[in-house]
CSV table of C-alpha atoms and ligand atoms in Angstrom, one decimal:
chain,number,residue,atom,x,y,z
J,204,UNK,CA,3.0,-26.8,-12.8
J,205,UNK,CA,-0.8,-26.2,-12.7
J,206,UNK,CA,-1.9,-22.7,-11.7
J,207,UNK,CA,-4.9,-21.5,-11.0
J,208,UNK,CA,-5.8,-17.8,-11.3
J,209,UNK,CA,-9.1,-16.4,-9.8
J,210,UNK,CA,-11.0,-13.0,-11.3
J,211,UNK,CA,-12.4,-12.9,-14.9
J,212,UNK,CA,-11.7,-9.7,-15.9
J,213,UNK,CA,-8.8,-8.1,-18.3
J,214,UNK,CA,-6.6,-8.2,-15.6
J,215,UNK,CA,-7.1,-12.2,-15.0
J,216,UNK,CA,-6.8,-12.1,-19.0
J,217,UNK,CA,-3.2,-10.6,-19.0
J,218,UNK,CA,-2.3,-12.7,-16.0
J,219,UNK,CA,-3.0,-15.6,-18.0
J,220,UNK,CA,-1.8,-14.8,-21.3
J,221,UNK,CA,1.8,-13.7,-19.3
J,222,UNK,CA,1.6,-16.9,-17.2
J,223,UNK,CA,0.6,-19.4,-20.0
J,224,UNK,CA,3.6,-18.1,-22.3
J,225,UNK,CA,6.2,-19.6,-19.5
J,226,UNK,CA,6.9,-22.8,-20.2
J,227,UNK,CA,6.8,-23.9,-16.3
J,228,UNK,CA,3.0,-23.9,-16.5
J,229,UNK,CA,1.2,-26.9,-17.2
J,230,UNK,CA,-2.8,-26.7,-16.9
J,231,UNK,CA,-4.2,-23.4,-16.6
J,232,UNK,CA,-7.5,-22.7,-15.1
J,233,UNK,CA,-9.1,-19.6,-14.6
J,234,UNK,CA,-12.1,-19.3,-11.9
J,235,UNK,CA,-14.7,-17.8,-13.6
J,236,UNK,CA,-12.7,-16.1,-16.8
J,237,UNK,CA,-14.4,-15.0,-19.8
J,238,UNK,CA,-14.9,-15.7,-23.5
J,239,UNK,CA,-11.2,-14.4,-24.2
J,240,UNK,CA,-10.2,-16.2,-21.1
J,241,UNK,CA,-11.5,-19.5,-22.5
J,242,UNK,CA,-9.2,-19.2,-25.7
J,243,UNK,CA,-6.0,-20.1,-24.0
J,244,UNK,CA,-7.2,-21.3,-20.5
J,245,UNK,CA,-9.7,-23.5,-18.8
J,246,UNK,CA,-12.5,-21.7,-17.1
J,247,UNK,CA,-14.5,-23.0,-14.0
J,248,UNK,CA,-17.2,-22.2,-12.2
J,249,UNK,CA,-16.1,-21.3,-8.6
J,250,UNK,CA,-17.3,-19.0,-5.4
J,251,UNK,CA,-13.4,-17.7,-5.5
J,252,UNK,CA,-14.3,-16.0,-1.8
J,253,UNK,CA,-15.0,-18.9,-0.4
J,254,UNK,CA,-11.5,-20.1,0.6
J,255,UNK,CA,-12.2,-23.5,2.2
J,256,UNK,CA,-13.9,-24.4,-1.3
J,257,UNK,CA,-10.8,-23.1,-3.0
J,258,UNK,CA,-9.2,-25.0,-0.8
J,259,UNK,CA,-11.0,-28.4,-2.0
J,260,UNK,CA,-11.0,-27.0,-5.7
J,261,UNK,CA,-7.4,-27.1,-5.8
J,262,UNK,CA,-7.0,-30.6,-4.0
J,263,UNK,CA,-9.1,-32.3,-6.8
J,264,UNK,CA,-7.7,-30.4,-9.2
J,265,UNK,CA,-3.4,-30.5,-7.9
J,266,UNK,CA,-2.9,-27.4,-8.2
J,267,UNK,CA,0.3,-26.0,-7.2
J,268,UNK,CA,0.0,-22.2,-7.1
J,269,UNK,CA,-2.9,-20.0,-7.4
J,270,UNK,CA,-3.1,-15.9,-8.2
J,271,UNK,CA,-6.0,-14.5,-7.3
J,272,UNK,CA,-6.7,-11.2,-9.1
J,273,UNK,CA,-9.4,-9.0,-7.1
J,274,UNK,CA,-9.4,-7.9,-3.9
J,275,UNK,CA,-12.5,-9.0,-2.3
J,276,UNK,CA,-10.9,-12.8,-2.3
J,277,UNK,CA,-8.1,-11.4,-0.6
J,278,UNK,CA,-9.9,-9.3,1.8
J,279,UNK,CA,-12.1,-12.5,2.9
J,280,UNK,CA,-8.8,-14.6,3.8
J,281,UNK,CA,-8.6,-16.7,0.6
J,282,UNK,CA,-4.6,-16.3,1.0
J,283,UNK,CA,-4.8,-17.5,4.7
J,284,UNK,CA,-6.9,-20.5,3.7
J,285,UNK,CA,-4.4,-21.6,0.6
J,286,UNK,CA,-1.4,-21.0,2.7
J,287,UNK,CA,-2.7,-22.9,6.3
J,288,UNK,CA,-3.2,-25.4,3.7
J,289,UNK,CA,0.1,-25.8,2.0
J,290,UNK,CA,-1.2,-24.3,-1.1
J,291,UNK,CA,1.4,-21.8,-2.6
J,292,UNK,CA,-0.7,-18.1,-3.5
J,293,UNK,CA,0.2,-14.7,-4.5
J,294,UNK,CA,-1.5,-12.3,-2.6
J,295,UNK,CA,-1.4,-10.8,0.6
J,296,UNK,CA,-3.5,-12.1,3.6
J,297,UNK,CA,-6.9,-10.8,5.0
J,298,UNK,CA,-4.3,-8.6,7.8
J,299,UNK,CA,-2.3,-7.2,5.0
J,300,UNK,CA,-5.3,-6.4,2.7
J,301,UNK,CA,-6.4,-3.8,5.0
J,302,UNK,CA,-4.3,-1.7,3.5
J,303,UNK,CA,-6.9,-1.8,0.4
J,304,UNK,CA,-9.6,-2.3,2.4
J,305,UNK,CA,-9.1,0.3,5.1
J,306,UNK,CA,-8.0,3.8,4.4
J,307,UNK,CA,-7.9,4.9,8.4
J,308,UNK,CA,-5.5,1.8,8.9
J,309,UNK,CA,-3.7,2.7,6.0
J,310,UNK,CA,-3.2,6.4,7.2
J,311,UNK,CA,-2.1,4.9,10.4
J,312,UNK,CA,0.7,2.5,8.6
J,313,UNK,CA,1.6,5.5,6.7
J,314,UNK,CA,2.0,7.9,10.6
J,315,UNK,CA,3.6,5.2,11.8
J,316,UNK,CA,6.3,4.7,9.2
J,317,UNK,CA,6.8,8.5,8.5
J,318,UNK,CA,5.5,8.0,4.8
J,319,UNK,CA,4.4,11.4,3.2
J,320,UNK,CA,0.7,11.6,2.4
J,321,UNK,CA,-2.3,14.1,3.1
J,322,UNK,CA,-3.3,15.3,6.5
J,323,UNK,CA,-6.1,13.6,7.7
J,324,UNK,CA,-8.8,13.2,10.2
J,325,UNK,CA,-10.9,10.2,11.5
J,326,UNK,CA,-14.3,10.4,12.2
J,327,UNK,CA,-17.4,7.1,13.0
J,328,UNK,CA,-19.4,10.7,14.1
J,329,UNK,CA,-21.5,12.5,11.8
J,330,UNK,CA,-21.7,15.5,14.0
J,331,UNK,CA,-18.0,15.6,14.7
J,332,UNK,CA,-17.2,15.0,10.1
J,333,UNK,CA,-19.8,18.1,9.9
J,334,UNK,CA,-18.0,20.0,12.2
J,335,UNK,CA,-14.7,19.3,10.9
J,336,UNK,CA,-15.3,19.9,7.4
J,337,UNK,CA,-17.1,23.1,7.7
J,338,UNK,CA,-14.0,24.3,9.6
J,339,UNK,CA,-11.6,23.4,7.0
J,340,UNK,CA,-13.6,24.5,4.3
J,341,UNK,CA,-12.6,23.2,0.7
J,342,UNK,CA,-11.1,21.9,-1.1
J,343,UNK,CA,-11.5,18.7,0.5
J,344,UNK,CA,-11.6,15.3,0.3
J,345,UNK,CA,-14.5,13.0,2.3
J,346,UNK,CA,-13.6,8.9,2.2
J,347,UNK,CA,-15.9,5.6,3.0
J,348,UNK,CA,-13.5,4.0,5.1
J,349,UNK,CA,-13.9,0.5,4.0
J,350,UNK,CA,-14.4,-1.0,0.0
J,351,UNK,CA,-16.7,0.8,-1.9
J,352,UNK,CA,-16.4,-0.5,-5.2
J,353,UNK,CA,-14.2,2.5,-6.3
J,354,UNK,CA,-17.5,4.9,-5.5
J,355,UNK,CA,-16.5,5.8,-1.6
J,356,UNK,CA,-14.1,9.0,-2.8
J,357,UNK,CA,-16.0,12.4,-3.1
J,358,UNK,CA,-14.2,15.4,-4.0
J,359,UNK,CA,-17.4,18.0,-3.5
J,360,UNK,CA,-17.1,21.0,-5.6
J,361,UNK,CA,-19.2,23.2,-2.6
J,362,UNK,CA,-20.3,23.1,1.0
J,363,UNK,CA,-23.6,21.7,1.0
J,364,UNK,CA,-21.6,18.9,-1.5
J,365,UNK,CA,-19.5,18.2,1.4
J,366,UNK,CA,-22.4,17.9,4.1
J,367,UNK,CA,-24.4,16.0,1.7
J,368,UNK,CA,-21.4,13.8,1.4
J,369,UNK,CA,-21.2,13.0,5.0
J,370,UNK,CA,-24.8,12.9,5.3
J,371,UNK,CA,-24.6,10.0,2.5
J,372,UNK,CA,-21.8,8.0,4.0
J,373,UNK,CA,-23.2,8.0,7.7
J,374,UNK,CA,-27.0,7.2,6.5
J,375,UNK,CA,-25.2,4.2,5.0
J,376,UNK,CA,-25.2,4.7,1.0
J,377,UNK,CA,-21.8,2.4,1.3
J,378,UNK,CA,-23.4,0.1,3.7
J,379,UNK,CA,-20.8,-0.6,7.2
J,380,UNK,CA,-18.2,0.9,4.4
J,381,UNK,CA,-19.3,4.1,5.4
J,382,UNK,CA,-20.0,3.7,9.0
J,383,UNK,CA,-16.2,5.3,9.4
J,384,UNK,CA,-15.3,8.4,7.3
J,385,UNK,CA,-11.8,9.8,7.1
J,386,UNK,CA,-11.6,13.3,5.5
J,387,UNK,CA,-8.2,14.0,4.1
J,388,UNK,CA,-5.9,17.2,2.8
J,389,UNK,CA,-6.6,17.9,-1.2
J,390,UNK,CA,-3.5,16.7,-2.9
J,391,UNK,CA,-2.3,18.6,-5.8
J,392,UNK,CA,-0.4,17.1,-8.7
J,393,UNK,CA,0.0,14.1,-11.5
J,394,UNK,CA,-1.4,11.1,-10.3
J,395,UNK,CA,0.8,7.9,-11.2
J,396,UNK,CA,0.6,4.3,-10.1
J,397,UNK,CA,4.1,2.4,-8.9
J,398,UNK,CA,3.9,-1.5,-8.8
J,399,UNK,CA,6.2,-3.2,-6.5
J,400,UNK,CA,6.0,-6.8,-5.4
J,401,UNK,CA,6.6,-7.6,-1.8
J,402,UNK,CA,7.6,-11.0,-0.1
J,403,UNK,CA,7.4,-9.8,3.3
J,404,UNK,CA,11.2,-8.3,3.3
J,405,UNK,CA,12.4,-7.7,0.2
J,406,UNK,CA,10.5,-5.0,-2.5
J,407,UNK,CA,10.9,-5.3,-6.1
J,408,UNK,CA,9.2,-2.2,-8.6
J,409,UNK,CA,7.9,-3.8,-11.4
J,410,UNK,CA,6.8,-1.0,-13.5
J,411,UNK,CA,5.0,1.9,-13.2
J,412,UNK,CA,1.8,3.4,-15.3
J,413,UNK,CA,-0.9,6.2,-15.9
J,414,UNK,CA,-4.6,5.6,-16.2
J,415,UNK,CA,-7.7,7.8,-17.2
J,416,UNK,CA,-10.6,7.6,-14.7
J,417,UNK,CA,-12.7,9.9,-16.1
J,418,UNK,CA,-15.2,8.6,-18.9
J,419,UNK,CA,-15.1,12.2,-21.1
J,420,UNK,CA,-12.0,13.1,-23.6
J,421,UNK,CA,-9.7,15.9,-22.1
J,422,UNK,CA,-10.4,13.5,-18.5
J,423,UNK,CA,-14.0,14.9,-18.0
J,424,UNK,CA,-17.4,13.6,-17.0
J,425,UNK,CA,-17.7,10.8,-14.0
J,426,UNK,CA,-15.7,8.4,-12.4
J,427,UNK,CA,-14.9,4.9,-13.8
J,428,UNK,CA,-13.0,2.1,-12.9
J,429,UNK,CA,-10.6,3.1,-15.4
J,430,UNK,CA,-10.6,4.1,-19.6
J,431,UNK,CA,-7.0,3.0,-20.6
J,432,UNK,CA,-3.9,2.9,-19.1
J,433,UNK,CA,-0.3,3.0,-20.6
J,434,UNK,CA,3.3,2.1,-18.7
J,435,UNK,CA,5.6,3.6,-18.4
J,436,UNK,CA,4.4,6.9,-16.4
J,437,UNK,CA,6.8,9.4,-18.0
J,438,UNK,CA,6.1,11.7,-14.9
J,439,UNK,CA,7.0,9.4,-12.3
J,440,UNK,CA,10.8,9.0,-12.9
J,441,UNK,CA,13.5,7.1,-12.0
J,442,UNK,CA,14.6,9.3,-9.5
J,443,UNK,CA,10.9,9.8,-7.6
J,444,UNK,CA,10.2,6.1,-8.3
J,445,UNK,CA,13.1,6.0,-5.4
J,446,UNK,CA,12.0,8.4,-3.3
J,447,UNK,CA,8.5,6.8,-3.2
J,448,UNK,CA,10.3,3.2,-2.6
J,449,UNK,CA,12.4,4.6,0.4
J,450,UNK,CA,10.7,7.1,1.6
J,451,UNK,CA,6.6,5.5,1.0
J,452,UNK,CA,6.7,1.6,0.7
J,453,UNK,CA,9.8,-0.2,1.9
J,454,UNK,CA,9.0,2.1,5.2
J,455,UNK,CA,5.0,0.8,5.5
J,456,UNK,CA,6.1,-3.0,4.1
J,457,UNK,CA,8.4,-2.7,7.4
J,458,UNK,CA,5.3,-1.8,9.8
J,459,UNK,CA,3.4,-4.3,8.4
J,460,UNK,CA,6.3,-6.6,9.1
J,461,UNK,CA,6.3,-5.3,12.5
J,462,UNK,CA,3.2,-5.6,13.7
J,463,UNK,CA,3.5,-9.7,12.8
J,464,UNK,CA,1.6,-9.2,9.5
J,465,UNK,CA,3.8,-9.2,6.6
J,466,UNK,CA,2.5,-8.4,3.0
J,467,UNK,CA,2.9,-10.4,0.3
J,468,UNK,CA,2.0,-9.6,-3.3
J,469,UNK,CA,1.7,-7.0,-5.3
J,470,UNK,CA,1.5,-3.0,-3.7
J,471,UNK,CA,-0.5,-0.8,-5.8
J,472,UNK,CA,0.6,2.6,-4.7
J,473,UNK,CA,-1.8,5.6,-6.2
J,474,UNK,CA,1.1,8.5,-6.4
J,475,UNK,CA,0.7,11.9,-6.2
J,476,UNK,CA,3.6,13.8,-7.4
J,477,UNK,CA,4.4,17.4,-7.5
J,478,UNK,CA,7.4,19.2,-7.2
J,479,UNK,CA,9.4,16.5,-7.8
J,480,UNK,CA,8.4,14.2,-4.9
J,481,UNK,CA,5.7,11.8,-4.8
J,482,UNK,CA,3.1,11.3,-1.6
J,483,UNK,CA,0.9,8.3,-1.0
J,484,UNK,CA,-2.9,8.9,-2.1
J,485,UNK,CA,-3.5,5.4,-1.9
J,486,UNK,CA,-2.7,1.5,-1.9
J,487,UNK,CA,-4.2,-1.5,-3.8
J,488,UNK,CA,-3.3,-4.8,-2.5
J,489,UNK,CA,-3.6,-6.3,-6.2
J,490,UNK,CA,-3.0,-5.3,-9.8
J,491,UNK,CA,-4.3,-2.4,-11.5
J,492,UNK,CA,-7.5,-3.1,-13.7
J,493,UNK,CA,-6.7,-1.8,-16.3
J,494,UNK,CA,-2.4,-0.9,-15.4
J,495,UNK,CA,-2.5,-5.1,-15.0
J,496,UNK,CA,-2.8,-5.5,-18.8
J,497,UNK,CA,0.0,-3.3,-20.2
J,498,UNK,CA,2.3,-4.1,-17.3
J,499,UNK,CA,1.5,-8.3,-18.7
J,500,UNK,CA,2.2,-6.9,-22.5
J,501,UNK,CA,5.5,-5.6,-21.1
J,502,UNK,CA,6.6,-8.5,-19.0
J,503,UNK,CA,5.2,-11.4,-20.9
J,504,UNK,CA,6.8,-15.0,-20.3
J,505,UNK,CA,8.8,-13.2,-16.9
J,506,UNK,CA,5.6,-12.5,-15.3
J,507,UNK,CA,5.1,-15.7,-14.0
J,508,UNK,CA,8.9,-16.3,-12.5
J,509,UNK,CA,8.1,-13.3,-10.9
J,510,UNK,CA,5.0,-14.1,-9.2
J,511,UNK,CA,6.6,-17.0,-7.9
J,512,UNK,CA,9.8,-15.7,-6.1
J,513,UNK,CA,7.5,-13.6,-4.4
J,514,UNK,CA,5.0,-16.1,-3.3
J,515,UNK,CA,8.6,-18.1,-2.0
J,516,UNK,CA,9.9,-15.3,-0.8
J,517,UNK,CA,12.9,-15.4,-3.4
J,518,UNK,CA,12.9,-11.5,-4.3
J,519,UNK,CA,16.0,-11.1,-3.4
J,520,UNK,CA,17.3,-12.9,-6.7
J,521,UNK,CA,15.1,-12.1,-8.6
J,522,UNK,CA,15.3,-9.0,-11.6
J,523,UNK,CA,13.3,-7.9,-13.9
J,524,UNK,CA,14.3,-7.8,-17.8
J,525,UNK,CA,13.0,-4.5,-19.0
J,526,UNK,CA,12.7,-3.8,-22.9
J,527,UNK,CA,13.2,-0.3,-23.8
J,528,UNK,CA,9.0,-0.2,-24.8
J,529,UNK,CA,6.4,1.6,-23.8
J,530,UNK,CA,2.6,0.3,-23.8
J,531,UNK,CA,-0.8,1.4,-24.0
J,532,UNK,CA,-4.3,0.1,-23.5
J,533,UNK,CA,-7.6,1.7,-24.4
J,534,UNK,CA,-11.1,0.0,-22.9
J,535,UNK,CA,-13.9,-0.3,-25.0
J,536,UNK,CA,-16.7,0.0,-22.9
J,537,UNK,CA,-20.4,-0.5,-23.5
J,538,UNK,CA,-22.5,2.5,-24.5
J,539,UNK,CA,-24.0,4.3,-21.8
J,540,UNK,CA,-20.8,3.4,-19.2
J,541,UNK,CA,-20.6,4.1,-16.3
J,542,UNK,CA,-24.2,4.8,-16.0
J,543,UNK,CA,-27.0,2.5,-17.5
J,544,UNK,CA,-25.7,0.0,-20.3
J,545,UNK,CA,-27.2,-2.6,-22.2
J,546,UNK,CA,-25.6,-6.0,-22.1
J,547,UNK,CA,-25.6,-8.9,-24.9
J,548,UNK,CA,-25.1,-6.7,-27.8
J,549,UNK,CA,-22.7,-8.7,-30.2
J,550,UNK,CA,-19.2,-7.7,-30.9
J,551,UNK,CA,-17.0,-8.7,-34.5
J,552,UNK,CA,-14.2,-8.6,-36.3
J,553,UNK,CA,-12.1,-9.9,-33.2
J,554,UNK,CA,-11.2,-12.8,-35.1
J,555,UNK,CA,-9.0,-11.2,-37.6
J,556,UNK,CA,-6.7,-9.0,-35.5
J,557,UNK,CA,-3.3,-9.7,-34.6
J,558,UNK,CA,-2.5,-11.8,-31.0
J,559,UNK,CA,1.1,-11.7,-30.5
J,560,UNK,CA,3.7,-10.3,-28.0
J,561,UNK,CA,3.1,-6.4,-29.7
J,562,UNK,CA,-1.0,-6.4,-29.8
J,563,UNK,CA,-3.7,-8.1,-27.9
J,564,UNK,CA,-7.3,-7.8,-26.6
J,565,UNK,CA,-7.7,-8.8,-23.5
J,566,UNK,CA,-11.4,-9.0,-22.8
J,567,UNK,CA,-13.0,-7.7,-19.4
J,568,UNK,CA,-16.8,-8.7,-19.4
J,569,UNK,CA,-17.7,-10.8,-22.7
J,570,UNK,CA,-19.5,-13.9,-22.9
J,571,UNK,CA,-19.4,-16.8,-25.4
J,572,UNK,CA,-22.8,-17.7,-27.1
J,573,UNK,CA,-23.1,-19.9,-29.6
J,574,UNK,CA,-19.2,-18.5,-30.9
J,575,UNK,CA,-20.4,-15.4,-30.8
J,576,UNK,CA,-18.6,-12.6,-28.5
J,577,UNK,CA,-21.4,-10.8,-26.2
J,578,UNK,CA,-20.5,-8.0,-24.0
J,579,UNK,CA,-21.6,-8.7,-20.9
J,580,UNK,CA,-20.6,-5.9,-18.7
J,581,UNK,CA,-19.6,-1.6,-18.4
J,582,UNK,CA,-15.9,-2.5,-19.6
J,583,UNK,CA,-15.7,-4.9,-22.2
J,584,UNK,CA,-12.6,-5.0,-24.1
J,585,UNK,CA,-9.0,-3.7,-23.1
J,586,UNK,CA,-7.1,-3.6,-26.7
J,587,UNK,CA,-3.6,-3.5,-25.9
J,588,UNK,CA,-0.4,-2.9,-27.8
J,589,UNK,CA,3.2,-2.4,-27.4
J,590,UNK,CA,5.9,-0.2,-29.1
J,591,UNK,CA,9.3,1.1,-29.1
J,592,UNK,CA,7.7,4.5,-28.5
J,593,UNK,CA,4.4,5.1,-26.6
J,594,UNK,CA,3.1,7.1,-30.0
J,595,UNK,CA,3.7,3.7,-32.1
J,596,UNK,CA,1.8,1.9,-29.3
J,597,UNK,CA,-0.9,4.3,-29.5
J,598,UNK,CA,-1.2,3.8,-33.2
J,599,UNK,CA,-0.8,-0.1,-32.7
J,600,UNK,CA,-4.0,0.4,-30.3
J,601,UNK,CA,-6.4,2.1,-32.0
J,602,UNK,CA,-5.7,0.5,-35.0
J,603,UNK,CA,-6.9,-2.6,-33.5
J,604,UNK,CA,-10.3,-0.6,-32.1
J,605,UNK,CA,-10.8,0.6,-35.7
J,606,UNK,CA,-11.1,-3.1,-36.8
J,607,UNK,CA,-13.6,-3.4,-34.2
J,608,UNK,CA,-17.0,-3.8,-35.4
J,609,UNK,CA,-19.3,-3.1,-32.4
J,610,UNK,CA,-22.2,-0.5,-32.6
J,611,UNK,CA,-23.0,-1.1,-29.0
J,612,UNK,CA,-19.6,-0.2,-27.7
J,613,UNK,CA,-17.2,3.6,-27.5
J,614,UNK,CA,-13.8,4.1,-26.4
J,615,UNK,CA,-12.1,7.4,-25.4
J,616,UNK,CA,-10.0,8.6,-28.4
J,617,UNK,CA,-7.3,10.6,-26.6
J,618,UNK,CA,-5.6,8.0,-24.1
J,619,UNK,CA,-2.1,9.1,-23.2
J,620,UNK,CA,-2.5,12.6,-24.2
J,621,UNK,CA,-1.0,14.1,-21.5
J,622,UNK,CA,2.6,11.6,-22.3
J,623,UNK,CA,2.2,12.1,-25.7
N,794,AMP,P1,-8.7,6.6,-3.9
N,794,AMP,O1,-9.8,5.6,-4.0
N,794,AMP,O2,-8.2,6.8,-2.5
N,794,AMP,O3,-7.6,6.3,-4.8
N,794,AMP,O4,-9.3,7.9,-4.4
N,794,AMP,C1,-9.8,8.0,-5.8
N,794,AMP,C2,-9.2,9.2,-6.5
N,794,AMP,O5,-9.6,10.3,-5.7
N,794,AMP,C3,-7.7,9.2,-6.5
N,794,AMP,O6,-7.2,8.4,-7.6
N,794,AMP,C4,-7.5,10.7,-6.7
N,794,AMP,O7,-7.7,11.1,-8.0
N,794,AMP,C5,-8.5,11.3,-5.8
N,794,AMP,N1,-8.0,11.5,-4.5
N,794,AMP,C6,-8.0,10.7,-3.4
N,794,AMP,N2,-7.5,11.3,-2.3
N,794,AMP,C7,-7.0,12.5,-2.7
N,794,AMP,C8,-6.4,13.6,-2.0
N,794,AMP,N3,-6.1,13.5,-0.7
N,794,AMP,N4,-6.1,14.7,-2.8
N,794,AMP,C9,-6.4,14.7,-4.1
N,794,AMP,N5,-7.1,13.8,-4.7
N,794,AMP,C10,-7.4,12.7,-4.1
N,795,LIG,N1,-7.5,1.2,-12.4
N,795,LIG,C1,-7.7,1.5,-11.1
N,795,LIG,C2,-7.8,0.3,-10.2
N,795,LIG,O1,-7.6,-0.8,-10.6
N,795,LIG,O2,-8.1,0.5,-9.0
């Protein structure tokens, strides 16, 4: 079959490498990938949130199923348009993506399916957020509504923070994705992400996995989109990876069923456990970037059977054939990340490390010039290994980054530290 997966980031890397390993797939093409994408896939040029021309793109090209990656394709209806036109997808509709791309309809899902998360309130009134947050004092936490690019969380450390905050989000520093504000309980606890695909009925966990957001060692210094990631999350157990099925998502995949707008895909769901039970901080309506790249190194060849029962809505025969392993990625990111960076600086020695089913670097923003591997973004590289422990993946891993001859780039040094 010839597949078609849209992003060109690690994540759309591990996608492909999984899905090209099955032999089912055909042609691969990856709209608009990356050097490292370009190694074992086609890459083309394409505006993937434009769904009538990935529509037409997939006509001329025959292709039979299509993954899109990000969330901003699904979010603009790209599912809708492949499926009104016969086209299998994986991903959920522009309805269902609201869960992502609307945290007062998620809180809503979540009241109306009796799914534990924080308290919250719901404000489009400065006045009214102001008030509100002064008489709940801290901590606290103050949300954009809509996508922010992962920037629309602030946890403020004081008061005038908090107003500052609000002041921000309703001046419109996130654009209409502030115009509504909900302001939510602080959550205490180990974060953890639980992947589950979802064909509309049936859910299927697929793995769960830790990341580090911070930039700083010891998880310090400002946000990013994520440092490195490893799966499995030894916190989030067998037992809670239940309770957060029965008691968190099968309950809110059921609303969305009921209110005529089923979800299909992968759920993210951003975990908070303490005490033994998890609540809901969050869901993405797409794969972790970077939990997508050691969930791929653990699945491999499977992935792709996978994706497809849920775009057919086959779940229910599906299983997943876990190996006892444990995996870890650590992002190399340009220097300077997340604030200023420099792009184009060149990065060697990736020819002569391994590529096989224990290590692999995935790249996230590189470029090809001349054979020559640019960066050509914040996060650049994902290197990526697998073990029968998470402390031989973690030697696997760095020992790739050590082989790594790139002055322009930095890594964190302590991923996993708190599993191992
Ligand atoms: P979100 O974009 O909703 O995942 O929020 C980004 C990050 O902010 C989460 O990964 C948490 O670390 C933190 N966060 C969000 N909501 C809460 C909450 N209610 N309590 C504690 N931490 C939170
Ligand atoms: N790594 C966090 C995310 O993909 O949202």
């Amino acid at each position: 079959m010839n597949i078609l997966v849209l992003g060109g980031g690690g994540r759309e890397h591990a996608l492909a490498w999984a899905i090209k390993q099955n032999p089912k797939c055909d042609r691969l093409i990856v709209a608009p990938g990356n050097a490292g994408i370009a190694a074992i896939a086609e890459c083309a040029s394409l505006n993937a949130e434009d769904g009538a021309l990935v529509v037409t793109f997939c006509e001329e090209n025959a292709i039979d199923f299509v993954v899109i990656g990000p969330e901003a394709p699904l979010a603009a209806g790209v599912a809708d348009a492949l499926r009104a036109a016969g086209i299998a997808c994986f991903g959920p509709s522009a309805a269902a993506a609201r869960l992502e791309a609307s945290k007062s309809f998620t809180k809503e899902v979540c009241d109306a399916a009796g799914a534990p998360t924080a308290g919250y309130a719901h404000f489009t009134d400065l006045a009214a957020a102001r008030a509100y947050v002064q008489a709940q004092g801290l901590p606290i936490v103050i949300k954009a509504d809509g996508l922010a690019a992962g920037k629309g969380v602030i946890i403020p450390a004081t008061m005038d923070e908090a107003l500052a905050a609000l002041d921000d989000m309703f001046g419109g520093a996130f654009g209409a994705a502030g115009a509504e504000v909900v302001i939510e309980e602080f959550m205490e606890g180990e974060e953890a992400s639980f992947f589950v695909l979802v064909d509309g009925e049936t859910c299927l966990p697929i793995g769960t996995a830790q990341d580090h957001k911070r930039v700083g060692e010891g998880d310090t210094g400002p946000n990013t989109g994520g440092m490195g990631a490893y799966s499995p999350a030894p916190v989030l157990t067998d037992a809670i990876a239940q309770q957060a099925l029965d008691e968190i998502v099968r309950p809110c995949m059921v609303e969305m069923a009921r209110r005529g707008t089923p979800y299909q895909g992968v759920l993210y769901a951003g975990l908070m456990i303490k005490d033994g039970r998890a609540r809901l901080v969050e869901y993405n309506v797409r794969f972790g970037d970077p939990e997508c790249q050691v969930l791929m190194l653990r699945l491999g060849a499977q992935a792709l059977d996978l994706l497809l029962a849920c775009a057919e809505g086959r779940l229910t025969e599906a299983r997943v054939n876990w190996a006892d392993d444990h995996a870890m990625t650590v992002v190399m990111a340009a220097q300077g990340y997340p604030g200023a960076y420099q792009k184009g600086t060149e990065i060697k020695g990736l020819d002569a490390l391994p590529e096989d089913s224990f290590n692999m670097v995935f790249h996230a923003g590189t470029r090809d010039e001349h054979g020559a591997v640019l960066a050509n973004g914040g996060r650049v590289l994902n290197v990526t290994a697998r073990g029968a422990t998470l402390a031989e993946a973690h030697a696997r891993a760095y020992a790739m980054v050590d082989a790594i001859d790139w002055p322009g780039g930095f890594c964190r040094r302590d991923i996993g530290w708190r599993a191992l």
